mmCIF file of C-alpha atoms in Angstrom:
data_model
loop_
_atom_site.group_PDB
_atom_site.id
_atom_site.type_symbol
_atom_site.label_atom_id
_atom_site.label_comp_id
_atom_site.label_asym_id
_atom_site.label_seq_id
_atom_site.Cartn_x
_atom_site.Cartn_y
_atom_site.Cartn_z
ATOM 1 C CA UNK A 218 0.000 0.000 0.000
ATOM 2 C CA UNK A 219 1.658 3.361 -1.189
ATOM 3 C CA UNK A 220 -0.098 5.519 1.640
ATOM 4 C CA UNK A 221 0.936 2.921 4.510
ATOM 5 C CA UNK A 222 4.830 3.170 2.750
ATOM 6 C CA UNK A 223 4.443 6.858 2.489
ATOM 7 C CA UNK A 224 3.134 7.330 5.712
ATOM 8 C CA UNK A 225 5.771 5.089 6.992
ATOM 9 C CA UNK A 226 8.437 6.977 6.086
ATOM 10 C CA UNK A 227 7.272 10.121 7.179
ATOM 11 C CA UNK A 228 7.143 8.773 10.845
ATOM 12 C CA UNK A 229 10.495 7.185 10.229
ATOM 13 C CA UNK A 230 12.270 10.200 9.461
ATOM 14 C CA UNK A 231 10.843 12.279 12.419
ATOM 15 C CA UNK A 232 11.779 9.422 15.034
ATOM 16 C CA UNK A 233 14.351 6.831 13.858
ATOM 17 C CA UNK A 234 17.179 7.407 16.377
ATOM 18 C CA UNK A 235 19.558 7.525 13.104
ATOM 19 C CA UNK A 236 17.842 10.680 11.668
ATOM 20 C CA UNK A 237 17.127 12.496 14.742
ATOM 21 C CA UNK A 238 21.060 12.070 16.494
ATOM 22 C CA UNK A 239 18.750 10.896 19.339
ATOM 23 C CA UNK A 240 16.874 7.603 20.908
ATOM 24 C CA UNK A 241 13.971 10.769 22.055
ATOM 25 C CA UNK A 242 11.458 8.802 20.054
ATOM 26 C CA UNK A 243 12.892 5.112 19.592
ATOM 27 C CA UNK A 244 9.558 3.826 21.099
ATOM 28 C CA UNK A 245 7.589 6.113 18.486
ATOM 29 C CA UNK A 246 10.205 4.060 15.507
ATOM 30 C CA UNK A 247 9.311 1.109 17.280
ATOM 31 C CA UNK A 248 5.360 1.342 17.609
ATOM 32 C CA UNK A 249 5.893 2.635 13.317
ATOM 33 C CA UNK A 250 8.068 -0.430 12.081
ATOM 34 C CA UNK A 251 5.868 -2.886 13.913
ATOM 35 C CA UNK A 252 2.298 -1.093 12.628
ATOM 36 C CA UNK A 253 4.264 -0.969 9.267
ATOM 37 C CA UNK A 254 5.257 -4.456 9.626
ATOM 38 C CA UNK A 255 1.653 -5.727 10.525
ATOM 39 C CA UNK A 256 0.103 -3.259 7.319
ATOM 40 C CA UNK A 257 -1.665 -1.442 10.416
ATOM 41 C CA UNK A 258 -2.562 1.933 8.691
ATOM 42 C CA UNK A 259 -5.180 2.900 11.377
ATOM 43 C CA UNK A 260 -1.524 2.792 13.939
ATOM 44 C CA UNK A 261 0.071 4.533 11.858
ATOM 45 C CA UNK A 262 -2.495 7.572 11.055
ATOM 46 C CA UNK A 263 -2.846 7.268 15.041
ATOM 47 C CA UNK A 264 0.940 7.897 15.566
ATOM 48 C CA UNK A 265 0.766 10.522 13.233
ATOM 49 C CA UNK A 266 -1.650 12.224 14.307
ATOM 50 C CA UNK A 267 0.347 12.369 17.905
ATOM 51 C CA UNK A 268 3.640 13.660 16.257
ATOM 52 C CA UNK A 269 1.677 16.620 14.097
ATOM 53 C CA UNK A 270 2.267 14.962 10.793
ATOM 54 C CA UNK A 271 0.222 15.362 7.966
ATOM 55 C CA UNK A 272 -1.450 12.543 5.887
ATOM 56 C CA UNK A 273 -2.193 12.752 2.576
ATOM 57 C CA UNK A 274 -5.806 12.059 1.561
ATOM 58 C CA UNK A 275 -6.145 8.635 1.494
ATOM 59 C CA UNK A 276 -7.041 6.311 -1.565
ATOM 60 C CA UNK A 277 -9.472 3.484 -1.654
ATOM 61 C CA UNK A 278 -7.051 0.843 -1.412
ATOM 62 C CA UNK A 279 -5.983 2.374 1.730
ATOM 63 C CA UNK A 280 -9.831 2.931 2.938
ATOM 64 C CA UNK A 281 -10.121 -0.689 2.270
ATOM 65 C CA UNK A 282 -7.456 -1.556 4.135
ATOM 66 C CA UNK A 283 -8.345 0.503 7.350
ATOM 67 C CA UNK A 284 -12.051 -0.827 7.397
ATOM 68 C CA UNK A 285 -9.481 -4.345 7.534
ATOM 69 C CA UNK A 286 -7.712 -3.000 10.360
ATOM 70 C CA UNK A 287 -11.090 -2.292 12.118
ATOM 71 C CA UNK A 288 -12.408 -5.808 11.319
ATOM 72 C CA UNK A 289 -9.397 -7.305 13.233
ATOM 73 C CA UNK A 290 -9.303 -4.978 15.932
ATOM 74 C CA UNK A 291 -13.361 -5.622 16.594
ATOM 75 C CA UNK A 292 -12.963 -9.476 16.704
ATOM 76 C CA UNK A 293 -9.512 -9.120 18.781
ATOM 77 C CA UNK A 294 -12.198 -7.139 21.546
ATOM 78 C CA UNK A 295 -14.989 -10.320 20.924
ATOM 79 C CA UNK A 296 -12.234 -12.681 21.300
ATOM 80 C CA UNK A 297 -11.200 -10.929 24.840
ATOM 81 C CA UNK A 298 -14.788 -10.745 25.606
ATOM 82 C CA UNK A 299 -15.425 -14.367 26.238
ATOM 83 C CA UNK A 300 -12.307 -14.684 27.847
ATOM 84 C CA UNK A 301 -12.366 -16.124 31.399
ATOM 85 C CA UNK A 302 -11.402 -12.759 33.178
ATOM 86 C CA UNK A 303 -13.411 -11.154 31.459
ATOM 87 C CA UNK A 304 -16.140 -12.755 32.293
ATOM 88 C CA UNK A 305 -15.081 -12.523 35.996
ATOM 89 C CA UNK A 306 -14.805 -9.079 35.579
ATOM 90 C CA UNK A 307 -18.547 -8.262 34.581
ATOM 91 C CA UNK A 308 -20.000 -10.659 36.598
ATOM 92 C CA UNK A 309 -22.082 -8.301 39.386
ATOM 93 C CA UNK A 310 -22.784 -10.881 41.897
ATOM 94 C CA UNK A 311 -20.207 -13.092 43.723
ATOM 95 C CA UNK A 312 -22.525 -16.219 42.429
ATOM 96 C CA UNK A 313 -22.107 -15.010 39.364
ATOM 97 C CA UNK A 314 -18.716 -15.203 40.176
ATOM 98 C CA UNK A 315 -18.169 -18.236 41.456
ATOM 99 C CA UNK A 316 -20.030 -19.715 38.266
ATOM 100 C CA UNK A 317 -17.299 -18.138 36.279
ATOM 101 C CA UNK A 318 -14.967 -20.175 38.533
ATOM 102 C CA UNK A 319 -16.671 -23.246 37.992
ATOM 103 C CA UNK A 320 -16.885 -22.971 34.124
ATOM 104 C CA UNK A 321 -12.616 -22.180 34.047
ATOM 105 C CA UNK A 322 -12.111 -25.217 36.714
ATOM 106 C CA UNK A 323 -14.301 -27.481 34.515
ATOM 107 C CA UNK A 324 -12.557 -26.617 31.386
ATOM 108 C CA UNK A 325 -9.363 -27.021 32.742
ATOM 109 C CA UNK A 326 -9.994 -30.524 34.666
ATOM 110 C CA UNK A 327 -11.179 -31.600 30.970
ATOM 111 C CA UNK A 328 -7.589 -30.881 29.485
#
């Protein structure tokens, strides 16, 4: 994707330790390469958005790609919602609780 590149190398050159003389913003590089790495655009916008740099208007490759990121990110958050802890967590009653507890000691005296 030529915006994701573009973009990419925008953030690169305002925090890669190499171009600034300093490691200021290493974990801004860091946060870029590995959105850049994982074709995260909606990361990257987000990080450059945070260090004042200016995106181009996007094109509907990239549009399609961000709606992507979106998809991924929504069933990442479904995926932690029926996690055990959760679970635990929104339970409002201690029997509620404790049924959570069950369920997670059943499943793991199946294994």
């Amino acid at each position: 994707n030529t915006d994701l590149r573009a973009l990419y190398r925008k953030i690169a050159s305002k925090t890669h330790p190499d171009k600034t003389g300093n490691d200021l913003m290493a974990r801004e590089f860091s946060v870029a390469a590995a959105a850049y790495a994982s074709n995260d655009l909606a990361a990257l916008l987000n990080l450059a958005g945070y260090l004042n740099i200016e995106c181009e208007a996007l094109s509907e490759e990239s549009v399609i790609l961000l709606e992507t990121n979106v998809d991924t990110l929504s069933e990442t958050i479904e995926k932690k919602k029926s996690t055990g802890a959760w679970l635990f967590y929104k339970a409002k009653t201690p029997e509620e609780k404790e049924l959570v507890i069950q369920k997670i000691m059943s499943h793991l005296t199946r294994r």
